[in-house]
Coordinates of C-alpha atoms in Angstrom, one line a residue:
Chain A
M1 CA 74.9 128.6 74.7
N2 CA 75.6 124.9 74.2
I3 CA 75.7 124.2 70.5
L4 CA 75.7 120.9 68.6
I5 CA 76.6 120.6 64.9
I6 CA 75.4 117.3 63.4
G7 CA 77.5 116.9 60.3
G8 CA 80.3 118.9 62.0
A9 CA 83.1 117.2 59.9
G10 CA 81.7 118.4 56.6
V11 CA 82.8 121.5 54.7
V12 CA 79.8 123.6 55.9
G13 CA 80.1 122.2 59.4
Q14 CA 83.7 123.2 59.7
K15 CA 83.2 126.7 58.3
L16 CA 80.2 127.1 60.7
A17 CA 82.3 126.1 63.7
R18 CA 85.0 128.7 62.8
A19 CA 82.3 131.4 62.3
L20 CA 80.9 130.6 65.8
A21 CA 84.4 130.6 67.2
A22 CA 85.0 134.1 65.7
Q23 CA 81.8 135.5 67.0
G24 CA 82.1 133.9 70.5
T25 CA 78.3 134.4 71.1
L26 CA 75.1 133.2 69.7
R27 CA 71.6 134.7 70.2
G28 CA 73.3 137.3 72.4
K29 CA 74.8 134.9 74.9
P30 CA 78.4 133.5 75.3
I31 CA 79.0 130.2 73.7
T32 CA 79.9 127.8 76.5
K33 CA 80.4 124.6 74.5
L34 CA 80.5 123.4 70.9
T35 CA 80.1 119.8 69.9
L36 CA 81.0 118.7 66.4
A37 CA 79.2 115.4 65.7
D38 CA 79.7 113.3 62.7
L39 CA 79.9 109.6 61.6
N40 CA 83.6 109.8 62.3
A41 CA 85.2 112.2 64.8
A42 CA 85.4 115.7 63.3
P43 CA 88.5 117.8 63.4
T44 CA 88.2 120.2 66.3
I45 CA 89.0 123.9 65.9
E46 CA 90.6 126.7 67.9
A47 CA 87.9 128.6 69.8
P48 CA 87.5 130.7 73.0
F49 CA 85.2 128.0 74.4
P50 CA 85.5 124.2 74.7
V51 CA 85.1 122.3 71.4
E52 CA 84.4 118.6 71.5
A53 CA 84.2 116.0 68.7
A54 CA 81.6 113.3 69.0
T55 CA 80.5 110.4 66.8
C56 CA 76.8 110.4 65.8
N57 CA 74.8 108.4 63.3
I58 CA 71.4 110.0 62.9
T59 CA 69.8 106.7 61.7
D60 CA 70.4 105.4 65.2
T61 CA 68.1 106.8 67.9
A62 CA 70.5 105.9 70.8
S63 CA 73.3 107.7 69.0
V64 CA 71.1 110.7 68.5
A65 CA 70.2 110.7 72.2
Q66 CA 73.8 110.7 73.2
V67 CA 74.6 114.0 71.5
I68 CA 71.3 115.8 72.0
T69 CA 70.8 116.3 75.7
E70 CA 68.9 118.5 78.1
E71 CA 71.9 120.9 78.0
T72 CA 71.7 121.4 74.2
D73 CA 70.5 124.9 73.3
V74 CA 71.0 125.0 69.6
I75 CA 71.3 122.1 67.1
Y76 CA 72.5 122.5 63.5
L77 CA 71.3 119.5 61.4
L78 CA 73.7 119.5 58.4
A79 CA 74.2 115.7 58.0
A80 CA 72.7 114.3 54.8
V81 CA 73.2 111.8 52.0
V82 CA 73.8 114.0 49.0
S83 CA 72.0 114.2 45.6
A84 CA 73.6 111.7 43.2
H85 CA 74.2 109.3 46.1
A86 CA 70.6 109.4 47.3
E87 CA 69.5 108.9 43.7
Q88 CA 71.6 105.8 43.3
D89 CA 70.8 104.3 46.8
F90 CA 67.1 104.9 47.3
D91 CA 66.8 103.2 50.7
F92 CA 69.9 104.8 52.2
G93 CA 68.7 108.3 51.1
Y94 CA 65.4 107.9 52.9
K95 CA 67.0 106.2 55.9
V96 CA 69.3 109.2 56.5
N97 CA 67.6 112.2 55.0
M98 CA 64.0 111.4 56.1
F99 CA 64.2 108.9 59.0
G100 CA 67.4 110.4 60.4
T101 CA 65.8 113.9 60.5
L102 CA 62.7 112.4 62.2
N103 CA 65.0 110.8 64.8
V104 CA 66.5 114.2 65.6
L105 CA 63.1 115.8 65.8
E106 CA 61.7 113.0 68.0
R107 CA 64.6 113.3 70.4
C108 CA 64.0 117.0 70.8
R109 CA 60.3 116.3 71.4
A110 CA 61.0 113.7 74.0
L111 CA 63.4 116.0 75.9
G112 CA 60.8 118.8 76.0
T113 CA 63.4 121.5 76.2
K114 CA 62.4 123.1 72.9
P115 CA 65.9 123.6 71.5
V116 CA 66.6 125.9 68.5
L117 CA 66.9 123.5 65.5
V118 CA 68.5 124.8 62.3
F119 CA 67.7 122.5 59.5
T120 CA 69.5 122.6 56.1
S121 CA 67.4 121.9 53.1
S122 CA 68.4 122.3 49.5
I123 CA 67.4 124.1 46.3
A124 CA 66.9 120.5 45.0
V125 CA 63.4 120.8 46.4
F126 CA 62.5 123.0 43.3
G127 CA 61.8 121.6 39.8
G128 CA 59.4 120.4 37.2
E129 CA 56.9 122.6 35.5
V130 CA 56.7 125.2 38.3
P131 CA 57.4 128.6 36.6
Q132 CA 60.6 130.4 37.5
P133 CA 61.8 132.5 39.1
Y134 CA 61.3 130.4 42.3
T135 CA 60.1 132.5 45.2
D136 CA 59.3 131.9 48.8
H137 CA 55.8 131.0 47.6
S138 CA 56.7 128.6 44.8
A139 CA 55.6 125.0 45.0
L140 CA 58.3 122.5 45.9
N141 CA 58.4 119.9 43.2
P142 CA 61.6 117.9 43.5
Q143 CA 62.8 115.8 40.6
I144 CA 65.3 113.7 42.6
S145 CA 64.9 111.7 45.7
Y146 CA 67.3 113.9 47.6
G147 CA 65.0 116.9 46.9
A148 CA 61.9 114.9 48.0
Q149 CA 63.6 113.9 51.2
K150 CA 64.7 117.5 52.0
A151 CA 61.2 118.7 51.2
I152 CA 59.8 116.1 53.6
G153 CA 62.4 117.3 56.2
E154 CA 61.1 120.9 55.8
L155 CA 57.5 119.8 56.4
L156 CA 58.5 117.8 59.5
V157 CA 60.6 120.7 60.9
N158 CA 57.8 123.2 60.3
D159 CA 55.2 120.9 61.9
Y160 CA 57.3 120.1 64.9
A161 CA 58.0 123.8 65.3
R162 CA 54.3 124.7 65.0
K163 CA 53.5 122.2 67.7
G164 CA 56.1 123.8 70.0
F165 CA 58.4 120.7 70.1
I166 CA 61.4 122.7 68.7
D167 CA 62.2 126.3 67.9
G168 CA 62.7 125.3 64.3
R169 CA 64.0 127.1 61.2
G170 CA 65.2 125.7 57.9
F171 CA 67.3 127.1 55.1
R172 CA 67.5 125.8 51.6
L173 CA 71.2 126.0 50.8
P174 CA 72.3 127.3 47.4
T175 CA 75.0 125.2 45.7
I176 CA 78.1 126.0 47.7
S177 CA 81.0 127.1 45.6
V178 CA 84.0 127.0 45.9
R179 CA 83.9 124.0 48.2
P180 CA 87.4 123.0 49.4
G181 CA 88.5 119.4 49.7
V182 CA 87.7 116.7 47.3
A183 CA 84.8 115.9 44.9
N184 CA 81.7 114.4 46.6
R185 CA 78.7 112.5 45.3
A186 CA 76.5 115.6 44.8
A187 CA 75.5 116.1 41.2
S188 CA 76.6 119.7 41.8
S189 CA 80.2 118.6 42.7
F190 CA 81.6 119.9 39.4
M191 CA 80.4 123.4 40.3
S192 CA 83.2 123.6 42.7
S193 CA 85.8 121.3 41.1
I194 CA 86.0 123.4 37.9
F195 CA 87.5 126.1 40.0
R196 CA 89.1 124.2 42.9
E197 CA 91.2 121.9 40.7
P198 CA 92.3 124.4 38.0
L199 CA 93.3 126.9 40.7
Q200 CA 95.7 124.2 41.9
G201 CA 97.0 123.3 38.5
Q202 CA 94.8 120.3 37.8
E203 CA 92.3 119.5 35.1
A204 CA 88.5 119.3 35.8
I205 CA 85.5 118.4 33.8
C206 CA 82.5 120.7 33.2
P207 CA 79.5 118.7 32.1
V208 CA 77.2 121.7 31.2
D209 CA 77.4 124.5 28.7
P210 CA 78.9 127.9 29.6
D211 CA 75.4 129.6 29.7
F212 CA 74.1 127.1 32.3
P213 CA 72.6 129.4 35.1
H214 CA 72.5 128.2 38.7
F215 CA 72.3 129.6 42.2
Y216 CA 75.4 129.8 44.3
L217 CA 76.8 130.8 47.7
S218 CA 80.3 130.8 49.1
P219 CA 81.0 128.5 52.1
R220 CA 82.1 131.5 54.1
Q221 CA 78.8 133.4 53.6
C222 CA 76.8 130.2 54.1
A223 CA 78.4 129.8 57.5
L224 CA 77.6 133.4 58.4
N225 CA 74.0 132.9 57.3
L226 CA 73.7 129.8 59.5
V227 CA 74.9 131.8 62.5
K228 CA 72.4 134.5 61.7
G229 CA 69.7 131.9 61.0
A230 CA 69.9 130.6 64.6
E231 CA 69.5 134.2 65.8
I232 CA 66.3 135.1 64.1
A233 CA 63.5 135.5 66.6
A234 CA 60.9 132.8 66.3
E235 CA 58.1 135.4 65.9
D236 CA 59.9 136.8 62.9
L237 CA 59.7 133.5 61.0
G238 CA 56.0 133.7 60.3
K239 CA 54.0 130.7 59.4
N240 CA 56.7 129.0 57.4
P241 CA 60.1 128.9 59.2
T242 CA 61.8 127.3 56.2
M243 CA 63.1 129.5 53.4
T244 CA 65.7 129.7 50.7
M245 CA 69.1 131.0 51.9
P246 CA 70.3 133.9 49.8
G247 CA 72.6 133.2 46.9
R248 CA 73.2 134.6 43.4
V249 CA 72.4 133.3 40.0
W250 CA 75.5 133.1 37.8
T251 CA 76.3 131.3 34.5
I252 CA 79.4 129.0 34.3
R253 CA 80.9 131.6 31.9
Q254 CA 80.4 134.4 34.5
M255 CA 82.1 132.3 37.1
I256 CA 85.0 131.3 34.9
D257 CA 85.5 135.0 34.0
A258 CA 85.6 135.8 37.7
M259 CA 88.3 133.1 38.2
T260 CA 90.3 134.6 35.4
A261 CA 89.9 138.1 36.8
V262 CA 91.3 137.0 40.2
A263 CA 93.8 134.3 39.2
G264 CA 94.8 135.0 35.6
P265 CA 94.0 133.1 32.3
E266 CA 95.8 129.8 33.0
P267 CA 93.3 128.0 35.3
A268 CA 90.4 128.3 32.8
K269 CA 92.5 126.4 30.2
L270 CA 92.4 123.4 32.5
I271 CA 88.6 123.0 32.2
R272 CA 87.5 120.2 29.9
W273 CA 84.0 120.4 28.5
Q274 CA 82.4 117.0 28.4
E275 CA 78.8 115.7 29.2
Q276 CA 78.4 113.2 32.0
P277 CA 75.4 111.0 31.0
E278 CA 74.9 109.7 34.5
I279 CA 74.0 113.1 35.9
A280 CA 72.6 114.7 32.7
D281 CA 69.0 114.3 33.8
I282 CA 69.5 115.8 37.2
L283 CA 71.4 118.8 35.7
A284 CA 68.8 119.4 33.0
G285 CA 66.5 120.5 35.8
W286 CA 69.0 122.7 37.5
R287 CA 68.9 125.7 35.2
L288 CA 67.7 127.9 38.1
D289 CA 66.5 131.4 38.8
I290 CA 65.7 131.8 42.5
R291 CA 64.6 134.9 44.5
P292 CA 65.3 134.4 48.3
E293 CA 63.3 137.5 49.4
K294 CA 62.3 136.4 52.8
A295 CA 65.8 135.4 54.0
L296 CA 67.2 138.7 52.6
R297 CA 64.5 140.6 54.6
L298 CA 65.5 138.7 57.7
G299 CA 69.1 139.7 57.3
L300 CA 70.8 136.8 55.6
K301 CA 73.1 137.7 52.7
A302 CA 74.4 136.6 49.3
D303 CA 77.9 137.1 48.1
D304 CA 78.7 140.4 46.4
S305 CA 80.5 138.8 43.4
F306 CA 81.9 135.4 42.4
E307 CA 85.3 137.0 42.5
D308 CA 84.8 137.1 46.2
N309 CA 84.0 133.4 46.2
I310 CA 87.3 132.7 44.4
R311 CA 89.2 134.9 46.8
Y312 CA 87.8 133.3 49.8
F313 CA 88.9 129.9 48.5
L314 CA 92.4 131.1 47.8
E315 CA 92.7 132.8 51.2
E316 CA 91.1 130.2 53.4
D317 CA 91.4 126.9 51.8
I318 CA 94.7 126.7 50.0
A319 CA 98.0 128.1 51.2
A320 CA 98.7 129.9 48.0
P321 CA 96.9 130.0 44.6
A322 CA 98.0 127.4 42.0
G323 CA 100.9 128.6 39.9
A324 CA 101.8 131.4 42.3
Chain B
M1 CA 41.0 95.3 36.0
N2 CA 41.5 94.2 39.6
I3 CA 40.8 97.2 41.8
L4 CA 41.5 97.8 45.5
I5 CA 40.0 100.6 47.6
I6 CA 41.8 101.1 50.9
G7 CA 39.3 103.1 53.0
G8 CA 36.5 101.3 51.1
A9 CA 34.0 101.7 54.0
G10 CA 34.2 105.5 54.1
V11 CA 31.8 107.9 52.4
V12 CA 34.1 108.5 49.4
G13 CA 35.1 104.8 49.2
Q14 CA 31.5 103.7 49.0
K15 CA 30.6 106.4 46.4
L16 CA 33.6 105.4 44.4
A17 CA 32.7 101.7 44.5
R18 CA 29.2 102.6 43.1
A19 CA 30.7 104.8 40.4
L20 CA 33.0 101.9 39.3
A21 CA 30.0 99.5 39.4
A22 CA 28.0 101.9 37.2
Q23 CA 30.9 102.3 34.7
G24 CA 31.8 98.6 34.7
T25 CA 35.3 99.4 33.2
L26 CA 38.4 101.3 34.1
R27 CA 41.2 102.5 31.9
G28 CA 39.2 101.0 28.9
K29 CA 39.1 97.4 30.3
P30 CA 36.4 95.4 32.1
I31 CA 36.6 95.4 35.9
T32 CA 37.1 91.8 37.0
K33 CA 37.2 92.3 40.8
L34 CA 36.8 95.1 43.3
T35 CA 38.1 94.8 46.9
L36 CA 36.8 97.2 49.6
A37 CA 39.4 97.2 52.3
D38 CA 39.0 99.0 55.6
L39 CA 39.7 98.6 59.3
N40 CA 36.4 96.8 59.6
A41 CA 34.7 94.9 56.8
A42 CA 33.1 97.4 54.4
P43 CA 29.6 97.1 53.2
T44 CA 29.7 95.5 49.7
I45 CA 27.7 96.9 46.8
E46 CA 25.8 95.6 43.8
A47 CA 28.0 95.4 40.8
P48 CA 28.4 93.5 37.5
F49 CA 31.6 92.1 38.8
P50 CA 32.7 90.4 42.0
V51 CA 33.0 92.7 45.0
E52 CA 34.8 91.6 48.2
A53 CA 35.2 93.2 51.6
A54 CA 38.6 92.8 53.3
T55 CA 40.1 94.1 56.5
C56 CA 43.3 96.2 56.2
N57 CA 45.2 98.3 58.7
I58 CA 47.8 100.3 56.7
T59 CA 50.0 100.7 59.7
D60 CA 50.7 96.9 59.6
T61 CA 52.9 95.8 56.7
A62 CA 51.6 92.2 56.8
S63 CA 48.0 93.5 56.5
V64 CA 49.0 95.7 53.5
A65 CA 50.7 92.7 51.8
Q66 CA 47.5 90.7 52.2
V67 CA 45.3 93.2 50.2
I68 CA 47.9 94.4 47.6
T69 CA 49.0 91.4 45.5
E70 CA 50.5 90.7 42.2
E71 CA 47.0 90.7 40.7
T72 CA 46.2 94.3 41.9
D73 CA 46.0 96.7 38.9
V74 CA 44.7 99.8 40.6
I75 CA 44.9 100.9 44.2
Y76 CA 42.9 103.8 45.7
L77 CA 44.5 105.0 48.9
L78 CA 41.7 106.8 50.7
A79 CA 42.3 105.7 54.3
A80 CA 43.5 108.5 56.7
V81 CA 43.2 110.0 60.2
V82 CA 41.3 113.2 59.6
S83 CA 42.2 116.8 60.5
A84 CA 41.1 117.5 64.0
H85 CA 41.8 113.9 65.1
A86 CA 45.4 114.1 63.7
E87 CA 45.9 117.4 65.5
Q88 CA 44.8 115.9 68.8
D89 CA 46.8 112.7 68.5
F90 CA 50.2 113.7 66.9
D91 CA 51.7 110.2 66.9
F92 CA 48.6 108.4 65.5
G93 CA 48.3 110.9 62.7
Y94 CA 51.9 110.3 61.6
K95 CA 51.5 106.6 62.1
V96 CA 48.6 106.3 59.7
N97 CA 49.0 109.2 57.3
M98 CA 52.7 109.1 56.8
F99 CA 54.0 105.7 57.8
G100 CA 50.8 104.0 56.5
T101 CA 51.2 105.6 53.1
L102 CA 54.9 104.6 53.1
N103 CA 53.8 101.0 53.9
V104 CA 51.5 100.9 50.8
L105 CA 54.2 102.4 48.6
E106 CA 56.9 100.0 49.8
R107 CA 54.5 97.0 49.2
C108 CA 54.0 98.2 45.6
R109 CA 57.8 98.7 45.1
A110 CA 58.5 95.2 46.5
L111 CA 56.0 93.6 44.2
G112 CA 57.6 95.3 41.1
T113 CA 54.2 95.3 39.3
K114 CA 53.9 99.1 39.0
P115 CA 50.2 99.3 39.9
V116 CA 48.3 102.5 39.3
L117 CA 48.1 104.2 42.7
V118 CA 45.5 107.0 43.3
F119 CA 46.5 108.9 46.4
T120 CA 44.0 111.3 48.1
S121 CA 45.6 114.4 49.5
S122 CA 43.7 117.4 50.9
I123 CA 43.5 121.1 50.5
A124 CA 44.7 121.2 54.1
V125 CA 48.2 121.2 52.6
F126 CA 47.7 124.9 51.8
G127 CA 48.0 127.7 54.3
G128 CA 50.1 130.4 56.0
E129 CA 51.3 133.5 54.2
V130 CA 51.3 132.0 50.7
P131 CA 49.2 134.4 48.6
Q132 CA 45.8 133.3 47.4
P133 CA 44.4 132.1 45.1
Y134 CA 46.2 128.9 45.5
T135 CA 47.2 127.4 42.1
D136 CA 48.9 124.3 41.0
H137 CA 52.2 126.1 41.5
S138 CA 51.6 127.5 45.0
A139 CA 53.8 126.4 47.9
L140 CA 52.3 123.8 50.2
N141 CA 52.4 125.3 53.7
P142 CA 50.2 123.3 56.0
Q143 CA 49.2 124.7 59.3
I144 CA 47.9 121.5 60.8
S145 CA 49.7 118.1 61.2
Y146 CA 47.1 116.4 58.9
G147 CA 48.1 118.8 56.1
A148 CA 51.8 118.2 56.8
Q149 CA 51.2 114.4 56.6
K150 CA 49.3 114.7 53.4
A151 CA 52.0 117.0 51.8
I152 CA 54.6 114.4 52.8
G153 CA 52.4 111.7 51.2
E154 CA 52.3 113.7 48.0
L155 CA 56.1 113.9 47.9
L156 CA 56.4 110.2 48.6
V157 CA 53.9 109.3 45.9
N158 CA 55.5 111.6 43.4
D159 CA 59.0 110.3 44.1
Y160 CA 57.9 106.6 44.0
A161 CA 56.2 107.4 40.7
R162 CA 59.2 109.1 39.3
K163 CA 61.4 106.2 40.2
G164 CA 58.9 103.8 38.3
F165 CA 57.8 101.9 41.4
I166 CA 54.2 102.9 40.9
D167 CA 52.1 104.6 38.3
G168 CA 51.2 107.2 40.8
R169 CA 48.8 110.2 40.8
G170 CA 47.4 112.2 43.7
F171 CA 44.4 114.5 44.1
R172 CA 43.9 117.1 46.8
L173 CA 40.3 116.6 47.7
P174 CA 38.2 119.7 48.3
T175 CA 36.0 119.6 51.4
I176 CA 33.3 117.1 50.5
S177 CA 29.8 118.4 51.1
V178 CA 27.1 117.2 51.6
R179 CA 28.7 114.1 53.3
P180 CA 26.0 111.6 54.3
G181 CA 26.2 109.7 57.6
V182 CA 27.3 111.1 60.8
A183 CA 29.8 113.8 61.9
N184 CA 33.4 112.8 61.9
R185 CA 36.6 114.3 63.5
A186 CA 37.5 116.5 60.6
A187 CA 37.4 120.2 61.4
S188 CA 35.4 120.6 58.3
S189 CA 32.7 118.3 59.5
F190 CA 30.2 121.1 60.1
M191 CA 30.4 122.0 56.4
S192 CA 28.2 119.0 55.8
S193 CA 26.3 118.8 59.0
I194 CA 24.7 122.2 58.7
F195 CA 22.9 120.9 55.6
R196 CA 22.6 117.2 56.4
E197 CA 21.0 117.6 59.8
P198 CA 18.6 120.5 59.0
L199 CA 17.4 118.6 55.8
Q200 CA 16.4 115.8 58.2
G201 CA 14.7 118.1 60.7
Q202 CA 17.6 118.4 63.2
E203 CA 19.6 121.3 64.5
A204 CA 23.2 121.8 63.6
I205 CA 26.0 124.2 64.7
C206 CA 27.8 126.6 62.3
P207 CA 31.0 127.8 63.9
V208 CA 32.0 130.4 61.2
D209 CA 30.4 133.5 59.8
P210 CA 28.1 133.5 56.7
D211 CA 30.8 135.0 54.5
F212 CA 33.3 132.3 55.2
P213 CA 34.6 131.2 51.8
H214 CA 35.8 127.6 51.3
F215 CA 36.3 125.1 48.5
Y216 CA 33.8 122.3 48.0
L217 CA 32.9 119.2 46.0
S218 CA 29.9 116.8 46.2
P219 CA 30.7 113.2 47.1
R220 CA 29.2 112.1 43.7
Q221 CA 31.5 114.3 41.6
C222 CA 34.4 113.4 43.8
A223 CA 33.8 109.7 43.0
L224 CA 33.6 110.4 39.3
N225 CA 36.8 112.4 39.5
L226 CA 38.6 109.5 41.2
V227 CA 37.4 107.2 38.4
K228 CA 38.7 109.6 35.8
G229 CA 41.9 110.2 37.9
A230 CA 42.9 106.6 37.5
E231 CA 42.4 106.8 33.8
I232 CA 44.7 109.7 33.0
A233 CA 47.7 108.5 31.0
A234 CA 50.9 108.7 33.0
E235 CA 52.5 110.8 30.3
D236 CA 49.8 113.5 30.7
L237 CA 50.6 114.0 34.3
G238 CA 53.8 115.8 33.7
K239 CA 56.5 116.3 36.3
N240 CA 54.0 116.6 39.2
P241 CA 51.4 113.8 39.3
T242 CA 49.6 115.4 42.3
M243 CA 47.2 118.2 41.8
T244 CA 44.1 119.8 43.4
M245 CA 40.9 118.1 42.5
P246 CA 38.3 120.5 41.0
G247 CA 35.9 122.1 43.4
R248 CA 34.1 125.5 43.7
V249 CA 34.5 128.3 46.2
W250 CA 31.3 129.1 48.0
T251 CA 30.4 131.1 51.1
I252 CA 28.3 129.6 53.8
R253 CA 25.6 132.0 52.9
Q254 CA 25.6 130.9 49.2
M255 CA 25.3 127.3 50.3
I256 CA 22.4 128.0 52.7
D257 CA 20.6 129.9 49.9
A258 CA 21.1 126.9 47.7
M259 CA 19.6 124.6 50.3
T260 CA 16.6 127.0 50.7
A261 CA 16.2 127.1 46.9
V262 CA 16.0 123.3 46.8
A263 CA 14.2 122.4 50.1
G264 CA 12.4 125.5 51.2
P265 CA 13.0 127.9 54.1
E266 CA 12.6 125.6 57.0
P267 CA 16.0 123.8 57.1
A268 CA 18.0 127.0 57.4
K269 CA 16.1 127.9 60.6
L270 CA 17.7 124.9 62.3
I271 CA 21.2 126.2 62.0
R272 CA 22.6 127.7 65.2
W273 CA 25.6 130.1 64.9
Q274 CA 28.1 129.4 67.6
E275 CA 31.9 129.5 67.6
Q276 CA 33.8 126.3 68.5
P277 CA 37.0 127.4 70.3
E278 CA 38.7 124.0 69.8
I279 CA 38.7 124.3 66.0
A280 CA 38.8 128.1 65.7
D281 CA 42.5 128.2 64.9
I282 CA 42.2 125.6 62.1
L283 CA 39.2 127.3 60.6
A284 CA 40.8 130.7 60.6
G285 CA 43.3 129.4 58.0
W286 CA 40.6 127.9 55.8
R287 CA 39.2 130.9 54.1
L288 CA 40.2 129.6 50.8
D289 CA 40.3 130.5 47.1
I290 CA 41.7 127.7 45.0
R291 CA 42.2 127.4 41.2
P292 CA 42.5 123.7 40.2
E293 CA 43.5 124.4 36.6
K294 CA 45.6 121.3 35.9
A295 CA 42.9 118.9 36.9
L296 CA 40.3 120.7 34.9
R297 CA 42.6 120.6 31.9
L298 CA 42.9 116.8 32.4
G299 CA 39.1 116.3 32.4
L300 CA 38.2 116.3 36.1
K301 CA 35.2 118.4 37.0
A302 CA 33.6 120.6 39.7
D303 CA 29.9 120.7 40.5
D304 CA 27.8 123.1 38.5
S305 CA 26.0 124.6 41.6
F306 CA 25.6 123.9 45.3
E307 CA 21.9 123.2 44.5
D308 CA 23.2 120.1 42.8
N309 CA 25.1 119.1 45.9
I310 CA 21.9 119.4 47.9
R311 CA 19.9 117.5 45.3
Y312 CA 22.5 114.6 45.2
F313 CA 22.2 114.3 48.9
L314 CA 18.4 114.2 48.9
E315 CA 18.3 111.7 46.0
E316 CA 21.2 109.4 47.0
D317 CA 21.6 109.6 50.7
I318 CA 18.2 110.0 52.3
A319 CA 15.0 108.3 51.2
A320 CA 13.1 111.6 51.1
P321 CA 13.9 115.2 52.2
A322 CA 13.1 116.2 55.7
G323 CA 9.7 117.6 56.1
A324 CA 8.5 116.3 52.7

């Protein structure tokens, strides 16, 4: 299997690369090559197969054609302009998230090799007056441009798959927490930083109340689900190959209690509660209750507890917990 | 009110123009000008205000800029490549239905005048395993490219409206029956021709069984709903300005019985029952039960009976019923 990850330098791309390295196979066949493509060369990883870094800008068709070739068996399309960024820069959001996705799909169609394409959508496709809980049959009603662009991406992937141009499947990612690294321009960025920073002895701001409910998944389980997502047989996907990836609904309070249970009472004291007017409108629509039944039925999984998410972060992403 | 109908030469465009002429006002103000834009110059109509024909190809940004100007108050976007045609010509369907819609939206955004834009979507956005009846909160899950393109159009219109670039609203049109004129390349074309042709003494083919249920609206009521649709206050549209236009579910048998009740037993004898393999897949997904509750609440209406649809056709579209 010759695998390409577009967005291979990101948090999810890197975790996915490691999960593929650990498994060594995909869809029952040995992995022969993994290419990590991103705007800038991605860090490569240790693996029992060759791993290459490549630069790719999905807004440029020639750049897309360089990384997707006749040899490419499986493509993960993770690259995106994230929520608050796409909301601030309307044109750039559409350019990357809609036209960039279309460039990838058109390249696959032109090749005629029908590669497996795993598209990552987002729970930002949900919103407005649609009654919760959101199920696999709920209307997508995005209230930010990022969500609109991802919903359009889903429709394109589904239509290109139906026409036989790709073996497509899409997964709406829950908010990934705890994300390692630094804050990004997603409105959900605080949902990681209020754990990541305090666990390393630094302050962080929480702009919502402790009872704010939202839908989460650890980076580790997200990567495992993306591996599994590529392995689902096309005929098991039914007439809508895009679905919500499993996650769990937790309140901020439940997550902080989990951090305290794992790492003691000190980190929670470093959280400052303070509204952030520039993302308040987005967050008001993100009090979420989601039931990802189809993906669970197909074998994808949620985390067992948020304690696990905290432990994964401590084990994988920092050498030792803050204050230890 | 300076009004533009893009797709003004079509059946719905012409009926809408006449409905606007009859009302003389829109959104409480006198209509000062009506432009009927289409690929070829549309027939103009009698009206108490100036009516102009214009050529417009929505795939050409310069052509779009010529018809949408700073003076345009209300735009009806009816132009589209229809279902079976878009399914046969993948590129052309996306070019017109997705990129053409985007050209119209971008022109409005560039002008900065926030015109009212009435977008016509289609019930072809529904499908697959989503449980029926389809409500305002059902997932869109198109099983043809035309439906995917219309669903993308909805997302674009909603996002441009949310951002304040347009005063946008969209309506998923039921299958319009009885359409006057000649057969077109919509897979639903037979749903008019099995009445239109027999009522004029000609044979027509019905490719589905008599119990086939589907969702219909007369051209007359569709035009009245489009007038009303432009008049709904933006604040009453909520967080999803696109909704299904009212229609009613009838079986083929019920509709033929209605034709017989109005026009006697002869027309029904001219219907030949014969499958059409090239559209069988599309039609298999169109056994529909739809509940257009939001639009009904906002004052749009369905027909009272299919007898009315037959009578409208006889009164408005042919001089006298066949055989009379």
